[in-house]
Short mmCIF file of C-alpha atoms in Angstrom, two decimals:
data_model
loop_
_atom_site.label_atom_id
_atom_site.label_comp_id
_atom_site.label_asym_id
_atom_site.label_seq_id
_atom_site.Cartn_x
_atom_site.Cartn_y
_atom_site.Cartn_z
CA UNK A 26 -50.47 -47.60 22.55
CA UNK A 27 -52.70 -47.48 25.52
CA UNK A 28 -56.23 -47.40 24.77
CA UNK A 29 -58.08 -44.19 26.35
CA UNK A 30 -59.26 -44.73 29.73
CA UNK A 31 -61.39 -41.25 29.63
CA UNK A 32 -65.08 -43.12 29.38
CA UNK A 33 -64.52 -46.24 31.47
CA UNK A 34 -67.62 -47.53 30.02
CA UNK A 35 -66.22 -48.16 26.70
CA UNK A 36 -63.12 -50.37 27.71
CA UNK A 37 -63.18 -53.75 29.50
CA UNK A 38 -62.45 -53.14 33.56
CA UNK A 39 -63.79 -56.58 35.41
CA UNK A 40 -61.06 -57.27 36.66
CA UNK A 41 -60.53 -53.68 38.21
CA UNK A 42 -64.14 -54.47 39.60
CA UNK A 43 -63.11 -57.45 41.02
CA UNK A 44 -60.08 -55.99 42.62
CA UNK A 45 -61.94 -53.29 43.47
CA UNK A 46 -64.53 -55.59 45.61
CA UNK A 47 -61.74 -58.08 47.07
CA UNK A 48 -60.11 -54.11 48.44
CA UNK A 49 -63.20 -53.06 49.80
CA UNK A 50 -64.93 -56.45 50.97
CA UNK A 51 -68.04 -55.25 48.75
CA UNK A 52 -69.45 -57.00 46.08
CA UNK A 53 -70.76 -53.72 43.06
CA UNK A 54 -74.11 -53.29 41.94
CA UNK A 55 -72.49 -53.28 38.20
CA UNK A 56 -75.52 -52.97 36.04
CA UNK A 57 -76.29 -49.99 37.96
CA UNK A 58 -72.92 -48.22 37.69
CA UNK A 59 -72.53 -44.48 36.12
CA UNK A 60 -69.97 -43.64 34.24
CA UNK A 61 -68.46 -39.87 33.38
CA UNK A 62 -67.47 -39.36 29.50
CA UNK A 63 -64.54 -36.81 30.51
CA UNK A 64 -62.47 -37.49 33.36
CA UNK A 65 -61.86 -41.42 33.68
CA UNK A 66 -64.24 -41.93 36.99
CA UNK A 67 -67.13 -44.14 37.67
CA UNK A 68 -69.31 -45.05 40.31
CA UNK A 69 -71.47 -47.53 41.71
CA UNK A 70 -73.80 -48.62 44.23
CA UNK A 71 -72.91 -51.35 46.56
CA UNK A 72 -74.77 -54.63 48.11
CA UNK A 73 -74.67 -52.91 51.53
CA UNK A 74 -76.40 -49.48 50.30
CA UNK A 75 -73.21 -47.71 50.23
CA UNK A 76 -71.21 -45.99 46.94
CA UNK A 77 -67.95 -46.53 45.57
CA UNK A 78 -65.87 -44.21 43.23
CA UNK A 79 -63.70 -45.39 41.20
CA UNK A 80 -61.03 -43.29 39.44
CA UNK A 81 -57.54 -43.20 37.70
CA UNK A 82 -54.37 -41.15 37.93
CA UNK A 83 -51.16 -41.96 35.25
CA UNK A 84 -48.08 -41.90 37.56
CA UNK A 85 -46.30 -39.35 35.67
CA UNK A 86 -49.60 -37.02 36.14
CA UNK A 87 -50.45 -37.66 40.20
CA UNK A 88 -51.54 -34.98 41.45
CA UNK A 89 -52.07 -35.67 45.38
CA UNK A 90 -54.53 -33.11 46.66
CA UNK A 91 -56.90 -34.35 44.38
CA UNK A 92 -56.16 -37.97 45.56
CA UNK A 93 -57.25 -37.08 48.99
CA UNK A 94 -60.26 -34.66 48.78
CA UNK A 95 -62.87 -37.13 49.15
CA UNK A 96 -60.78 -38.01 52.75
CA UNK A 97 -59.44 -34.95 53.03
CA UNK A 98 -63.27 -33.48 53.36
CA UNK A 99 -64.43 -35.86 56.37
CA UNK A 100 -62.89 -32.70 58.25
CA UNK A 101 -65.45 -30.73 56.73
CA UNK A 102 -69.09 -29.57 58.96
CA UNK A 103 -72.12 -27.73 57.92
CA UNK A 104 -71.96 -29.46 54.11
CA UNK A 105 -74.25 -31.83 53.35
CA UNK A 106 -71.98 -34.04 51.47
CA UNK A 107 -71.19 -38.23 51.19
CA UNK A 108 -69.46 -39.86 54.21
CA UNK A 109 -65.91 -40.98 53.96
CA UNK A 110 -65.95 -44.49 54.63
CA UNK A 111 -62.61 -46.20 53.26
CA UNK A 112 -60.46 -45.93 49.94
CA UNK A 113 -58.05 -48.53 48.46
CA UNK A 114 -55.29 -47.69 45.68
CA UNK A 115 -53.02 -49.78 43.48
CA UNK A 116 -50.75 -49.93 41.11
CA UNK A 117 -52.02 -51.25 37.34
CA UNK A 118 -48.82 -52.14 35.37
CA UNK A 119 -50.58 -53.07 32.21
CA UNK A 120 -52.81 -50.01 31.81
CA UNK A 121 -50.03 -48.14 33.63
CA UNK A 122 -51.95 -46.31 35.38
CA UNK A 123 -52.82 -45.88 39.32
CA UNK A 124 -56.48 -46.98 40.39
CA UNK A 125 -58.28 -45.26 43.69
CA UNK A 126 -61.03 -46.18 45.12
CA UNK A 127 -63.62 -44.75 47.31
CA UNK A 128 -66.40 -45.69 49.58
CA UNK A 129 -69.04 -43.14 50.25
CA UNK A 130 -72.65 -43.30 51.80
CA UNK A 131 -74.68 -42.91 48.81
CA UNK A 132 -76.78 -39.23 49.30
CA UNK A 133 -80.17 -39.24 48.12
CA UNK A 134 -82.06 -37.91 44.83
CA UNK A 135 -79.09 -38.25 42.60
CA UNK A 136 -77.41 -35.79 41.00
CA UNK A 137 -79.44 -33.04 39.37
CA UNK A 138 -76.94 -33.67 35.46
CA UNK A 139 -74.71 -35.99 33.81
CA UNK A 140 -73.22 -33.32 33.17
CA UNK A 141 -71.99 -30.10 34.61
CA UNK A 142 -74.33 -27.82 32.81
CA UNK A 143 -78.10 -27.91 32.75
CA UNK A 144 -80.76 -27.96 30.12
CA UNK A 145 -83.49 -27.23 31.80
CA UNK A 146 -85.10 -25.52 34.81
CA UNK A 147 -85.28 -28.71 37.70
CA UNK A 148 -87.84 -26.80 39.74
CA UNK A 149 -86.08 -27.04 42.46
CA UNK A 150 -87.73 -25.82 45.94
CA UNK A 151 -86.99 -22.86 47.68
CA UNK A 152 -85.71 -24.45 51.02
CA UNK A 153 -82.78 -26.09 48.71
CA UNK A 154 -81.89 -22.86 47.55
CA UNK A 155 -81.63 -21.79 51.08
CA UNK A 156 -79.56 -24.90 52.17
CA UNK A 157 -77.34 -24.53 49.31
CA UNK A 158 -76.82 -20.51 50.62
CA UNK A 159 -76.25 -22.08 54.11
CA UNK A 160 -74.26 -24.72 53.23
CA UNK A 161 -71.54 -22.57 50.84
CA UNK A 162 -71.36 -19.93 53.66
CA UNK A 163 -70.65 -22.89 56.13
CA UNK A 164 -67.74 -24.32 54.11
CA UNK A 165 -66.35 -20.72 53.09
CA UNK A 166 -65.41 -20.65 56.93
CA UNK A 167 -63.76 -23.50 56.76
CA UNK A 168 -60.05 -23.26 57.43
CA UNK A 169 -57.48 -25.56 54.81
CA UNK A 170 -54.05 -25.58 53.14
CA UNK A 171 -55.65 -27.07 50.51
CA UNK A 172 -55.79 -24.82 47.41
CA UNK A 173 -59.17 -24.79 44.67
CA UNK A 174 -57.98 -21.89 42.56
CA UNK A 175 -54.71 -20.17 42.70
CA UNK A 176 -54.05 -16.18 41.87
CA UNK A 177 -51.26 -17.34 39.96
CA UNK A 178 -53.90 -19.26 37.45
CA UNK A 179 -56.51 -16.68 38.17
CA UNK A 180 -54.09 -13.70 36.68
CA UNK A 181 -52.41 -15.72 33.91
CA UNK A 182 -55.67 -16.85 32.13
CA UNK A 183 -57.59 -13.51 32.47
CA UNK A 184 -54.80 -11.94 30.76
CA UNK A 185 -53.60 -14.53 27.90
CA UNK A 186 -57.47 -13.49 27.18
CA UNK A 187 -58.16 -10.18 27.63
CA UNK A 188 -54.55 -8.48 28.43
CA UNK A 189 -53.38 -6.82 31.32
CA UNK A 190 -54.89 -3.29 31.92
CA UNK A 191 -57.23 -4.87 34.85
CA UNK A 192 -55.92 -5.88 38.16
CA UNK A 193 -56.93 -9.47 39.08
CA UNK A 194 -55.54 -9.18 42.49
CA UNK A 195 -57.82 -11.31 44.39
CA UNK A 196 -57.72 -9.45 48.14
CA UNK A 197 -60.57 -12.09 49.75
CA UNK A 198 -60.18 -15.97 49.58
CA UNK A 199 -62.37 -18.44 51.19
CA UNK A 200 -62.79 -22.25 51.57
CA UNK A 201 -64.56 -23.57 48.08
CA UNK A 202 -66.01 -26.55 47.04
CA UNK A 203 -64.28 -25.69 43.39
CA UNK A 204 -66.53 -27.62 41.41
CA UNK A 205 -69.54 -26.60 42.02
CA UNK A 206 -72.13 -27.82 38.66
CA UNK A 207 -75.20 -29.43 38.99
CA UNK A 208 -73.24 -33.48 37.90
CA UNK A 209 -72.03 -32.26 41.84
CA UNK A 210 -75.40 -30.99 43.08
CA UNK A 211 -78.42 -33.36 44.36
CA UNK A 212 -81.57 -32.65 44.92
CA UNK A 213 -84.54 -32.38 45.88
CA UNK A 214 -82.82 -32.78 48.86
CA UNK A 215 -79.66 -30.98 48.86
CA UNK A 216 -76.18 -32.83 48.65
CA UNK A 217 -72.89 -32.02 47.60
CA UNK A 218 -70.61 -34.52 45.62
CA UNK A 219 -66.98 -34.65 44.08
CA UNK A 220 -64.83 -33.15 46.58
CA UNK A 221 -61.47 -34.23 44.78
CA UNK A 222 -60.96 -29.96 43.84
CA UNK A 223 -61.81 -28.55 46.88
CA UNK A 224 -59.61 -25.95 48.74
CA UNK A 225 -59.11 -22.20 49.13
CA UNK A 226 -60.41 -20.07 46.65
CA UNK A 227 -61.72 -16.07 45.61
CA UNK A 228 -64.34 -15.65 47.65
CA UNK A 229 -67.80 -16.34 45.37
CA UNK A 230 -65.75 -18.89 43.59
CA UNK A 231 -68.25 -22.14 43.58
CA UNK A 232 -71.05 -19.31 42.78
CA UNK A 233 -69.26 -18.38 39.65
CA UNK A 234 -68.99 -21.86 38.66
CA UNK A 235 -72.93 -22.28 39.41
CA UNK A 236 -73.44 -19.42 37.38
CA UNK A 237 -71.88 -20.60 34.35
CA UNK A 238 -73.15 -24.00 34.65
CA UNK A 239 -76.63 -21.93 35.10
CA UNK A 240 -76.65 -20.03 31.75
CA UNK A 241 -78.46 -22.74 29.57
CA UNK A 242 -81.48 -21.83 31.44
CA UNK A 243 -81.59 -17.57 31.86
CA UNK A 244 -84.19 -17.72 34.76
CA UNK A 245 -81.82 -19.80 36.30
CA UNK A 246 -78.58 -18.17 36.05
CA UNK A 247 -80.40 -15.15 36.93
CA UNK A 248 -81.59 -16.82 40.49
CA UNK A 249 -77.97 -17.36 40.96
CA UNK A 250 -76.81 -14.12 40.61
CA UNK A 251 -79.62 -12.60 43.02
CA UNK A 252 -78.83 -15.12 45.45
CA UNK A 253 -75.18 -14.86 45.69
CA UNK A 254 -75.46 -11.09 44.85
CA UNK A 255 -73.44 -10.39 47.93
CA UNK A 256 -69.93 -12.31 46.47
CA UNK A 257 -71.07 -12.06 43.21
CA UNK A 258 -71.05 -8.21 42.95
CA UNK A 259 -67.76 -7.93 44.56
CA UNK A 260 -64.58 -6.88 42.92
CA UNK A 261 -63.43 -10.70 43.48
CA UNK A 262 -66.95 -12.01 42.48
CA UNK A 263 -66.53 -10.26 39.28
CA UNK A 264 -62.79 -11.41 38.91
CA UNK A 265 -63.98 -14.95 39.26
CA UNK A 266 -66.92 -14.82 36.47
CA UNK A 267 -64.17 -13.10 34.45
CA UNK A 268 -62.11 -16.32 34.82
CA UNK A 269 -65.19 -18.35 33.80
CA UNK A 270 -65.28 -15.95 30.24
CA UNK A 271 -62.20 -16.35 29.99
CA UNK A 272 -62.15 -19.97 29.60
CA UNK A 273 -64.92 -20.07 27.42
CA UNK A 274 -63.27 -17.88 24.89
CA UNK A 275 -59.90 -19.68 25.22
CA UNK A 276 -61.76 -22.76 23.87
CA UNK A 277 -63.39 -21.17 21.37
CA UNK A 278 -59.90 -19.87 19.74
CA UNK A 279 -58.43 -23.18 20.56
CA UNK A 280 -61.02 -25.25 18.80
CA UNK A 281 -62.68 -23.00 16.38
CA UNK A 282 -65.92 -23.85 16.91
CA UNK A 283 -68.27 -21.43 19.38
CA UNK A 284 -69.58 -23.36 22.36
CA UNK A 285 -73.57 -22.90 23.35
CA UNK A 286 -72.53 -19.75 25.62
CA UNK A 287 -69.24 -18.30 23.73
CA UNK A 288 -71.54 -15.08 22.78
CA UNK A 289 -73.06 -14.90 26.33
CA UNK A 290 -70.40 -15.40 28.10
CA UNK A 291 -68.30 -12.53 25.74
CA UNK A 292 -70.94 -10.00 26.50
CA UNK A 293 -70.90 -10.69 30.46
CA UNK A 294 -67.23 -10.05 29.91
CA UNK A 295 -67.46 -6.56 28.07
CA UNK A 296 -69.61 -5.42 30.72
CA UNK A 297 -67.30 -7.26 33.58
CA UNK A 298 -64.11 -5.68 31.90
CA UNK A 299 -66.05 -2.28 32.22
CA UNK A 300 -66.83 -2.63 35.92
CA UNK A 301 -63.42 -3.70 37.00
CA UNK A 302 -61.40 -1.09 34.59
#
């Protein structure tokens, strides 16, 4: 049996590395490398300032959109967001799996979580609130084939949840980021990262997903919500934080065990049910 490949940090890769710098003609900061607990990725500064991602894909599981965001999104303007340097990908027949990696310019002031959520209130300023308004609006004009969230997965989890009596016809999509938590969020200075799930989406889609990630800290979800009001009050606004409740109460009757927000996020939905019935 394969061992898991899920936290990178916890299984021996050198000679991935060292593939991985004979690819890109870079030799890795190592010591300095971050790794992500959940999804298999890892990054890592480089000797010539740049950053390099480094991710896996089982062949059986490829999925190539999400291959080719981080390439995909040099078409993108008006983001501020890594530059696309080069990738390299090859085949691993021991681990079978597929390894991809990415050169990026590395943006500055790191990201803002190690994870998606927040536990506390970063004090961030008020021009990178404005930025991040300017820079969501930018990339919701943005024209792709690309898709971030589908009405066929939009419908089908709102109503294993809550049933059918609402209509989760989404009527106004929108280039997304589809992502959007503050692991993908830098700052002071705004910058956007982890464009592997970006494509068309409901419109107020990445705000949603701010919003959730924003609940740990009230004042901060509530900033959110003001800020976005005019996506976020919308029938597809509400449709997408429905999506967001939904989730979190499919895990908690999958696992069992209430998350930090299952009780929140359950009375955003009573009231969201109410507004859309």
């Amino acid at each position: 049996m394969q061992p898991s490949l899920d936290d990178l940090s916890t299984v021996p890769i050198d000679d991935v590395l060292d593939s991985t710098e004979r690819r890109l003609g870079r030799q890795l900061k190592r010591q300095d490398g971050h790794y992500s607990k959940y999804n298999g990725s890892a990054g890592f500064p480089t000797d010539t300032g740049t950053w390099v991602r480094l991710a896996w894909r089982r062949p059986d599981k490829f999925n190539t959109q999400a291959w080719t965001g981080f390439e995909a999104a040099a078409a993108i303007t008006g983001v501020p967001r890594p530059e696309w340097f080069a990738a390299a990908s090859w085949t691993d027949l021991r681990r079978e799996v597929i390894w991809r990696v990415d050169e990026m310019t590395r943006m500055d002031g790191g990201a803002l979580s190690s994870s998606g959520d927040i536990g506390a209130d970063p004090y961030l300023p008020d021009q990178w609130w404005s930025d991040l308004h300017t820079a969501l609006a930018s990339l919701a004009g943005h024209t792709t084939d690309r898709v971030s969230m589908s009405q066929t997965h939009l419908t089908s989890r709102i109503q294993e949840v809550y049933g059918d009596e609402v209509d989760t016809t989404i009527t106004d999509w929108a280039c997304a980021h589809g992502d959007l938590g503050y692991a993908n969020l830098c700052g002071p200075s705004l910058g956007i990262l982890d464009w592997e799930s970006w494509g068309m989406g409901p419109v107020g889609w990445d705000a949603a997903c701010l919003w959730t990630a924003s609940l740990p800290v009230p004042h901060l979800a509530e900033r959110v919500l003001s800020l976005f009001d005019e996506v976020l009050s919308t029938r597809t606004g509400r449709l997408s934080r429905l999506l967001l409740c939904a989730n979190t109460a499919r895990a908690f009757k999958r696992t069992g065990t209430p998350g930090p927000q299952t009780d929140t996020m359950a009375a955003v939905a009573e009231s969201l049910l109410r507004e859309l019935g």
